[in-house]
mmCIF file of C-alpha atoms in Angstrom:
data_model
loop_
_atom_site.group_PDB
_atom_site.id
_atom_site.type_symbol
_atom_site.label_atom_id
_atom_site.label_comp_id
_atom_site.label_asym_id
_atom_site.label_seq_id
_atom_site.Cartn_x
_atom_site.Cartn_y
_atom_site.Cartn_z
ATOM 1 C CA MET Z 1 -6.821 -13.888 -34.262
ATOM 2 C CA THR Z 2 -8.251 -12.376 -37.463
ATOM 3 C CA THR Z 3 -5.709 -10.610 -39.648
ATOM 4 C CA ASN Z 4 -6.138 -7.613 -41.904
ATOM 5 C CA LYS Z 5 -3.939 -8.536 -44.832
ATOM 6 C CA GLN Z 6 -6.274 -7.124 -47.441
ATOM 7 C CA GLY Z 7 -5.975 -3.698 -45.801
ATOM 8 C CA THR Z 8 -9.483 -2.740 -46.865
ATOM 9 C CA ILE Z 9 -10.867 -1.304 -43.659
ATOM 10 C CA GLU Z 10 -8.090 1.241 -43.142
ATOM 11 C CA LYS Z 11 -8.451 2.424 -46.757
ATOM 12 C CA ILE Z 12 -11.987 3.637 -46.130
ATOM 13 C CA PHE Z 13 -10.722 6.193 -43.621
ATOM 14 C CA VAL Z 14 -9.665 8.478 -46.446
ATOM 15 C CA HIS Z 15 -13.338 9.456 -46.187
ATOM 16 C CA GLN Z 16 -12.943 10.265 -42.504
ATOM 17 C CA LYS Z 17 -14.972 13.500 -42.570
ATOM 18 C CA GLU Z 18 -17.930 11.757 -44.207
ATOM 19 C CA ILE Z 19 -17.651 8.850 -41.766
ATOM 20 C CA ILE Z 20 -17.655 11.204 -38.769
ATOM 21 C CA ASP Z 21 -20.692 13.095 -40.082
ATOM 22 C CA GLU Z 22 -22.613 9.871 -40.654
ATOM 23 C CA TRP Z 23 -21.458 8.498 -37.295
ATOM 24 C CA LEU Z 24 -22.607 11.619 -35.476
ATOM 25 C CA HIS Z 25 -25.989 11.332 -37.168
ATOM 26 C CA GLU Z 26 -26.305 7.738 -35.938
ATOM 27 C CA GLN Z 27 -25.228 8.699 -32.407
ATOM 28 C CA PHE Z 28 -27.686 11.579 -32.111
ATOM 29 C CA ALA Z 29 -30.464 9.394 -33.461
ATOM 30 C CA ALA Z 30 -29.743 6.875 -30.705
ATOM 31 C CA LEU Z 31 -29.237 9.535 -28.004
ATOM 32 C CA SER Z 32 -32.129 11.799 -29.003
ATOM 33 C CA ALA Z 33 -33.510 11.799 -25.442
ATOM 34 C CA ARG Z 34 -30.122 12.475 -23.787
ATOM 35 C CA GLN Z 35 -28.701 15.365 -25.763
ATOM 36 C CA ASP Z 36 -28.822 17.426 -22.581
ATOM 37 C CA LEU Z 37 -25.928 15.307 -21.242
ATOM 38 C CA ILE Z 38 -23.475 15.937 -24.058
ATOM 39 C CA SER Z 39 -23.186 18.673 -26.683
ATOM 40 C CA GLU Z 40 -22.664 18.127 -30.386
ATOM 41 C CA LEU Z 41 -19.260 19.808 -30.084
ATOM 42 C CA ASP Z 42 -18.104 17.375 -27.374
ATOM 43 C CA LEU Z 43 -19.514 14.398 -29.242
ATOM 44 C CA ARG Z 44 -17.722 15.452 -32.432
ATOM 45 C CA ARG Z 45 -14.479 15.944 -30.520
ATOM 46 C CA GLN Z 46 -14.721 12.488 -28.921
ATOM 47 C CA SER Z 47 -15.584 10.872 -32.247
ATOM 48 C CA THR Z 48 -12.672 12.566 -34.009
ATOM 49 C CA GLU Z 49 -10.222 11.558 -31.265
ATOM 50 C CA PHE Z 50 -11.474 7.984 -31.359
ATOM 51 C CA LEU Z 51 -11.051 7.660 -35.126
ATOM 52 C CA ALA Z 52 -7.545 9.164 -34.841
ATOM 53 C CA LEU Z 53 -6.623 6.209 -32.605
ATOM 54 C CA PHE Z 54 -8.839 3.626 -34.301
ATOM 55 C CA THR Z 55 -7.458 4.171 -37.823
ATOM 56 C CA PRO Z 56 -3.778 3.289 -37.164
ATOM 57 C CA ALA Z 57 -4.830 0.287 -35.070
ATOM 58 C CA CYS Z 58 -6.811 -0.982 -38.066
ATOM 59 C CA SER Z 59 -3.725 -0.583 -40.246
ATOM 60 C CA THR Z 60 -1.937 -3.437 -38.463
ATOM 61 C CA ASP Z 61 -2.160 -7.125 -39.313
ATOM 62 C CA ASN Z 62 -4.164 -7.731 -36.148
ATOM 63 C CA LEU Z 63 -7.750 -6.607 -36.617
ATOM 64 C CA THR Z 64 -9.860 -8.262 -33.927
ATOM 65 C CA ASP Z 65 -7.597 -9.274 -31.035
ATOM 66 C CA ILE Z 66 -7.990 -6.113 -28.990
ATOM 67 C CA THR Z 67 -5.765 -7.481 -26.213
ATOM 68 C CA GLN Z 68 -2.704 -6.742 -28.357
ATOM 69 C CA SER Z 69 -0.567 -3.668 -27.680
ATOM 70 C CA GLU Z 70 -1.644 -1.776 -30.803
ATOM 71 C CA TRP Z 71 -5.176 -1.544 -29.437
ATOM 72 C CA LYS Z 72 -4.157 -0.215 -26.001
ATOM 73 C CA PRO Z 73 -4.526 3.511 -26.944
ATOM 74 C CA VAL Z 74 -8.002 2.743 -28.314
ATOM 75 C CA LEU Z 75 -9.019 0.878 -25.137
ATOM 76 C CA ASP Z 76 -7.594 3.611 -22.912
ATOM 77 C CA PHE Z 77 -9.623 6.222 -24.744
ATOM 78 C CA LEU Z 78 -12.817 4.133 -24.616
ATOM 79 C CA GLY Z 79 -12.228 3.560 -20.908
ATOM 80 C CA SER Z 80 -12.005 7.309 -20.343
ATOM 81 C CA VAL Z 81 -15.206 7.906 -22.325
ATOM 82 C CA SER Z 82 -17.053 5.142 -20.464
ATOM 83 C CA ARG Z 83 -16.031 6.436 -17.035
ATOM 84 C CA SER Z 84 -17.021 10.006 -17.892
ATOM 85 C CA ARG Z 85 -20.404 8.870 -19.204
ATOM 86 C CA ALA Z 86 -21.015 6.787 -16.097
ATOM 87 C CA ILE Z 87 -20.511 9.962 -14.050
ATOM 88 C CA GLN Z 88 -22.667 12.041 -16.413
ATOM 89 C CA GLY Z 89 -25.617 9.680 -16.016
ATOM 90 C CA PHE Z 90 -25.690 7.761 -19.288
ATOM 91 C CA SER Z 91 -27.053 4.213 -19.232
ATOM 92 C CA PRO Z 92 -24.843 1.219 -20.212
ATOM 93 C CA SER Z 93 -26.566 0.845 -23.585
ATOM 94 C CA GLU Z 94 -26.258 4.578 -24.305
ATOM 95 C CA THR Z 95 -22.549 4.395 -23.496
ATOM 96 C CA ALA Z 96 -21.987 1.368 -25.748
ATOM 97 C CA THR Z 97 -23.854 3.173 -28.552
ATOM 98 C CA PHE Z 98 -20.797 5.395 -28.969
ATOM 99 C CA VAL Z 99 -19.032 2.380 -30.518
ATOM 100 C CA PHE Z 100 -21.908 0.348 -31.925
ATOM 101 C CA SER Z 101 -23.260 3.273 -33.944
ATOM 102 C CA LEU Z 102 -20.024 3.284 -35.947
ATOM 103 C CA LYS Z 103 -21.086 0.073 -37.699
ATOM 104 C CA GLN Z 104 -23.480 1.709 -40.155
ATOM 105 C CA PRO Z 105 -20.973 4.235 -41.586
ATOM 106 C CA LEU Z 106 -18.236 1.594 -41.795
ATOM 107 C CA PHE Z 107 -20.509 -0.949 -43.465
ATOM 108 C CA ALA Z 108 -21.666 1.624 -46.013
ATOM 109 C CA ARG Z 109 -18.070 2.522 -46.920
ATOM 110 C CA LEU Z 110 -17.043 -1.129 -47.123
ATOM 111 C CA ARG Z 111 -19.849 -1.821 -49.580
ATOM 112 C CA GLN Z 112 -18.660 1.062 -51.737
ATOM 113 C CA GLU Z 113 -15.045 -0.114 -51.554
ATOM 114 C CA VAL Z 114 -15.392 -3.874 -52.199
ATOM 115 C CA GLY Z 115 -19.055 -4.334 -53.107
ATOM 116 C CA ALA Z 116 -18.136 -6.040 -56.369
ATOM 117 C CA ASP Z 117 -16.292 -8.832 -54.521
ATOM 118 C CA ALA Z 118 -18.956 -10.649 -52.490
ATOM 119 C CA VAL Z 119 -16.494 -12.943 -50.689
ATOM 120 C CA LEU Z 120 -14.161 -10.136 -49.684
ATOM 121 C CA LEU Z 121 -17.101 -7.973 -48.632
ATOM 122 C CA ALA Z 122 -18.482 -10.751 -46.444
ATOM 123 C CA ASN Z 123 -15.092 -11.264 -44.801
ATOM 124 C CA GLU Z 124 -14.570 -7.552 -44.177
ATOM 125 C CA LEU Z 125 -18.086 -7.096 -42.790
ATOM 126 C CA TRP Z 126 -17.564 -10.028 -40.434
ATOM 127 C CA ASN Z 127 -14.161 -8.797 -39.250
ATOM 128 C CA THR Z 128 -15.538 -5.307 -38.685
ATOM 129 C CA THR Z 129 -18.557 -6.683 -36.811
ATOM 130 C CA VAL Z 130 -16.352 -8.748 -34.484
ATOM 131 C CA LEU Z 131 -14.076 -5.765 -33.861
ATOM 132 C CA ILE Z 132 -16.862 -3.268 -33.124
ATOM 133 C CA ASP Z 133 -18.718 -5.765 -30.929
ATOM 134 C CA LYS Z 134 -15.616 -6.381 -28.813
ATOM 135 C CA LEU Z 135 -14.948 -2.663 -28.410
ATOM 136 C CA GLY Z 136 -18.602 -2.029 -27.544
ATOM 137 C CA LEU Z 137 -18.602 -4.773 -24.912
ATOM 138 C CA TYR Z 138 -15.402 -3.322 -23.481
ATOM 139 C CA THR Z 139 -17.082 0.056 -22.977
ATOM 140 C CA THR Z 140 -19.926 -1.689 -21.126
ATOM 141 C CA GLU Z 141 -17.498 -3.521 -18.836
ATOM 142 C CA VAL Z 142 -15.650 -0.307 -17.961
ATOM 143 C CA TYR Z 143 -18.974 1.476 -17.460
ATOM 144 C CA GLN Z 144 -20.191 -1.188 -15.031
ATOM 145 C CA LYS Z 145 -16.970 -1.062 -12.998
ATOM 146 C CA SER Z 146 -17.137 2.729 -12.904
ATOM 147 C CA ARG Z 147 -20.758 2.686 -11.726
ATOM 148 C CA GLU Z 148 -19.864 0.204 -8.990
ATOM 149 C CA GLU Z 149 -17.042 2.484 -7.824
ATOM 150 C CA ILE Z 150 -19.390 5.480 -7.852
ATOM 151 C CA ILE Z 151 -22.032 3.592 -5.857
ATOM 152 C CA LYS Z 152 -19.466 2.414 -3.295
ATOM 153 C CA HIS Z 153 -18.181 5.974 -2.928
ATOM 154 C CA GLN Z 154 -21.714 7.308 -2.508
ATOM 155 C CA GLN Z 155 -22.523 4.623 0.066
ATOM 156 C CA ALA Z 156 -19.399 5.542 2.035
ATOM 157 C CA GLU Z 157 -20.368 9.211 1.938
ATOM 158 C CA MET Z 158 -23.906 8.412 3.072
ATOM 159 C CA LEU Z 159 -22.557 6.361 5.963
ATOM 160 C CA GLU Z 160 -20.382 9.280 6.993
ATOM 161 C CA LEU Z 161 -23.330 11.672 6.791
ATOM 162 C CA SER Z 162 -25.654 9.298 8.646
ATOM 163 C CA THR Z 163 -23.265 8.905 11.596
ATOM 164 C CA PRO Z 164 -22.235 12.448 12.593
ATOM 165 C CA VAL Z 165 -20.381 13.102 15.839
ATOM 166 C CA VAL Z 166 -21.690 16.291 17.481
ATOM 167 C CA LYS Z 167 -19.910 18.273 20.174
ATOM 168 C CA LEU Z 168 -22.619 19.177 22.702
ATOM 169 C CA TRP Z 169 -20.364 20.667 25.340
ATOM 170 C CA GLU Z 170 -16.701 20.898 26.127
ATOM 171 C CA GLY Z 171 -15.783 17.281 26.840
ATOM 172 C CA ILE Z 172 -19.172 15.865 25.741
ATOM 173 C CA LEU Z 173 -19.836 14.276 22.354
ATOM 174 C CA ALA Z 174 -23.044 12.839 20.923
ATOM 175 C CA VAL Z 175 -23.722 10.399 18.104
ATOM 176 C CA PRO Z 176 -27.381 10.590 17.001
ATOM 177 C CA LEU Z 177 -28.266 7.379 15.179
ATOM 178 C CA ILE Z 178 -31.170 7.171 12.732
ATOM 179 C CA GLY Z 179 -32.233 4.025 10.903
ATOM 180 C CA THR Z 180 -30.980 0.464 11.022
ATOM 181 C CA LEU Z 181 -27.691 -0.251 12.755
ATOM 182 C CA ASP Z 182 -25.685 -3.011 11.075
ATOM 183 C CA SER Z 183 -22.083 -4.174 11.357
ATOM 184 C CA VAL Z 184 -20.792 -1.885 8.589
ATOM 185 C CA ARG Z 185 -22.454 1.188 10.025
ATOM 186 C CA THR Z 186 -21.322 0.260 13.549
ATOM 187 C CA GLN Z 187 -17.745 0.190 12.316
ATOM 188 C CA VAL Z 188 -18.144 3.692 10.863
ATOM 189 C CA VAL Z 189 -19.756 4.897 14.110
ATOM 190 C CA MET Z 190 -16.882 3.518 16.171
ATOM 191 C CA GLU Z 191 -14.213 4.970 13.898
ATOM 192 C CA ASN Z 192 -15.804 8.432 13.832
ATOM 193 C CA LEU Z 193 -16.488 8.428 17.560
ATOM 194 C CA LEU Z 194 -13.017 7.224 18.566
ATOM 195 C CA GLN Z 195 -11.323 9.737 16.282
ATOM 196 C CA SER Z 196 -13.484 12.548 17.697
ATOM 197 C CA ILE Z 197 -12.638 11.460 21.254
ATOM 198 C CA VAL Z 198 -8.949 11.686 20.392
ATOM 199 C CA ASP Z 199 -9.329 15.027 18.573
ATOM 200 C CA THR Z 200 -11.388 16.715 21.312
ATOM 201 C CA GLY Z 201 -10.155 14.928 24.431
ATOM 202 C CA SER Z 202 -13.782 14.366 25.470
ATOM 203 C CA SER Z 203 -14.569 12.297 28.539
ATOM 204 C CA PHE Z 204 -18.230 11.579 27.757
ATOM 205 C CA ALA Z 205 -19.876 10.171 24.629
ATOM 206 C CA ILE Z 206 -23.639 9.920 24.223
ATOM 207 C CA VAL Z 207 -25.001 7.393 21.726
ATOM 208 C CA ASP Z 208 -28.577 8.439 21.011
ATOM 209 C CA ILE Z 209 -30.802 5.724 19.497
ATOM 210 C CA THR Z 210 -34.041 7.710 19.385
ATOM 211 C CA GLY Z 211 -34.091 7.254 15.612
ATOM 212 C CA VAL Z 212 -33.324 3.523 15.669
ATOM 213 C CA PRO Z 213 -36.633 1.752 14.922
ATOM 214 C CA THR Z 214 -35.922 -1.553 16.674
ATOM 215 C CA VAL Z 215 -33.296 -3.036 18.926
ATOM 216 C CA ASP Z 216 -32.688 -6.750 18.548
ATOM 217 C CA THR Z 217 -29.832 -8.925 19.752
ATOM 218 C CA MET Z 218 -27.600 -7.922 16.839
ATOM 219 C CA VAL Z 219 -28.212 -4.190 17.314
ATOM 220 C CA ALA Z 220 -27.574 -4.529 21.042
ATOM 221 C CA GLN Z 221 -24.251 -6.236 20.355
ATOM 222 C CA HIS Z 222 -23.285 -3.432 18.003
ATOM 223 C CA LEU Z 223 -24.139 -0.847 20.665
ATOM 224 C CA LEU Z 224 -22.110 -2.674 23.296
ATOM 225 C CA LYS Z 225 -19.126 -2.836 20.931
ATOM 226 C CA THR Z 226 -19.332 0.915 20.460
ATOM 227 C CA VAL Z 227 -19.556 1.492 24.219
ATOM 228 C CA SER Z 228 -16.590 -0.812 24.873
ATOM 229 C CA ALA Z 229 -14.491 0.913 22.214
ATOM 230 C CA ALA Z 230 -15.245 4.331 23.730
ATOM 231 C CA LYS Z 231 -14.300 3.083 27.213
ATOM 232 C CA LEU Z 232 -10.967 1.828 25.913
ATOM 233 C CA MET Z 233 -10.301 5.374 24.733
ATOM 234 C CA GLY Z 234 -11.028 6.713 28.218
ATOM 235 C CA ALA Z 235 -14.520 8.076 27.547
ATOM 236 C CA ASN Z 236 -17.656 7.221 29.535
ATOM 237 C CA CYS Z 237 -20.443 6.173 27.180
ATOM 238 C CA ILE Z 238 -24.150 6.842 27.717
ATOM 239 C CA ILE Z 239 -26.951 5.366 25.625
ATOM 240 C CA SER Z 240 -30.003 7.587 25.318
ATOM 241 C CA GLY Z 241 -33.299 7.457 23.492
ATOM 242 C CA ILE Z 242 -34.513 4.127 24.836
ATOM 243 C CA ARG Z 243 -38.263 4.315 24.309
ATOM 244 C CA PRO Z 244 -40.743 2.176 26.299
ATOM 245 C CA GLN Z 245 -41.302 -0.203 23.381
ATOM 246 C CA ILE Z 246 -37.576 -0.731 22.946
ATOM 247 C CA ALA Z 247 -37.072 -1.206 26.678
ATOM 248 C CA GLU Z 248 -39.820 -3.848 26.682
ATOM 249 C CA SER Z 249 -38.260 -5.623 23.690
ATOM 250 C CA MET Z 250 -34.857 -5.640 25.369
ATOM 251 C CA VAL Z 251 -36.334 -7.222 28.507
ATOM 252 C CA HIS Z 252 -38.067 -9.920 26.446
ATOM 253 C CA LEU Z 253 -34.830 -10.635 24.579
ATOM 254 C CA GLY Z 254 -32.913 -10.848 27.850
ATOM 255 C CA LEU Z 255 -30.445 -8.184 26.777
ATOM 256 C CA GLU Z 256 -28.182 -6.936 29.548
ATOM 257 C CA PHE Z 257 -26.993 -3.328 29.722
ATOM 258 C CA SER Z 258 -26.118 -3.436 33.406
ATOM 259 C CA ASP Z 259 -22.669 -1.913 32.914
ATOM 260 C CA VAL Z 260 -23.930 0.861 30.646
ATOM 261 C CA VAL Z 261 -25.569 4.106 31.736
ATOM 262 C CA THR Z 262 -28.871 4.511 29.861
ATOM 263 C CA LYS Z 263 -31.201 7.491 29.701
ATOM 264 C CA ALA Z 264 -34.643 8.007 28.199
ATOM 265 C CA THR Z 265 -33.720 11.121 26.209
ATOM 266 C CA LEU Z 266 -30.681 12.927 24.857
ATOM 267 C CA ALA Z 267 -31.436 15.828 27.211
ATOM 268 C CA ASP Z 268 -31.358 13.494 30.219
ATOM 269 C CA ALA Z 269 -28.038 12.059 29.053
ATOM 270 C CA LEU Z 270 -26.560 15.543 28.651
ATOM 271 C CA VAL Z 271 -27.699 16.556 32.148
ATOM 272 C CA TYR Z 272 -26.162 13.377 33.576
ATOM 273 C CA ALA Z 273 -22.845 13.999 31.820
ATOM 274 C CA LEU Z 274 -22.717 17.628 32.970
ATOM 275 C CA ARG Z 275 -23.374 16.617 36.569
ATOM 276 C CA GLN Z 276 -20.670 13.958 36.372
ATOM 277 C CA MET Z 277 -18.293 16.700 35.242
ATOM 278 C CA GLY Z 278 -19.192 18.782 38.312
ATOM 279 C CA PHE Z 279 -21.689 21.190 36.813
ATOM 280 C CA VAL Z 280 -24.775 22.085 38.814
ATOM 281 C CA ILE Z 281 -28.009 21.993 36.814
ATOM 282 C CA ASN Z 282 -30.818 24.112 38.220
ATOM 283 C CA LYS Z 283 -34.324 24.260 36.858
ATOM 284 C CA PRO Z 284 -35.586 27.787 36.157
ATOM 285 C CA ALA Z 285 -37.942 29.133 38.802
#
């Protein structure tokens, strides 16, 4: 742990206004292409708030061990800034620039304060470099975690949107599938379908695979799991949208759907379900 017994770095913050102005200049120079994401007013506010927390932390004997309690308010604030910038669309390097761009103003003030003492200046510059580097790396770590959380949330939302459960008729539900069907998506399909069966009391569920490009052994197993889950909930499941190419592939793979009602189109599946419910379907004259 590097200590701050000389107390030099906190002394330079008597020039806080000048430091903020110089810091803002450095930040806008680095973020010249992204000024549409944050205004000068917001950037000044964030910079002022940061220095208000950073200054007392620098006044302690512990200068570079940011795991200590005196640095917690600083880390909390940087975490908040990093998460907000991840949402706004800043890159990791642009986010870290918020901290790294503070080096130039601090170095300039340190040279003015202790420039006559080369040894002390070297020590203070090194301590400040270590401190700023650690804080900058911390912002990058928080940014990365925030982006991962955002991506996971977006993926979950896309799965929900890509597996809608549609009520076609009283007692008849349909799940139109488009794209590749994997284990994660199958789980979402089953959960949405089973919950909809419970909510609507439906007795028929149509799984339409017209938009599924290929059906291999794994996809077939996923479909059968969905059908079995629906049956356990008391709903008859129909698979529709089996095109000739898919039917041929299923035969070659030796896939068995003997216990499952299959139809060529969603319309055929709906007609079948309606007839099973006692409706009479007549073609127009």
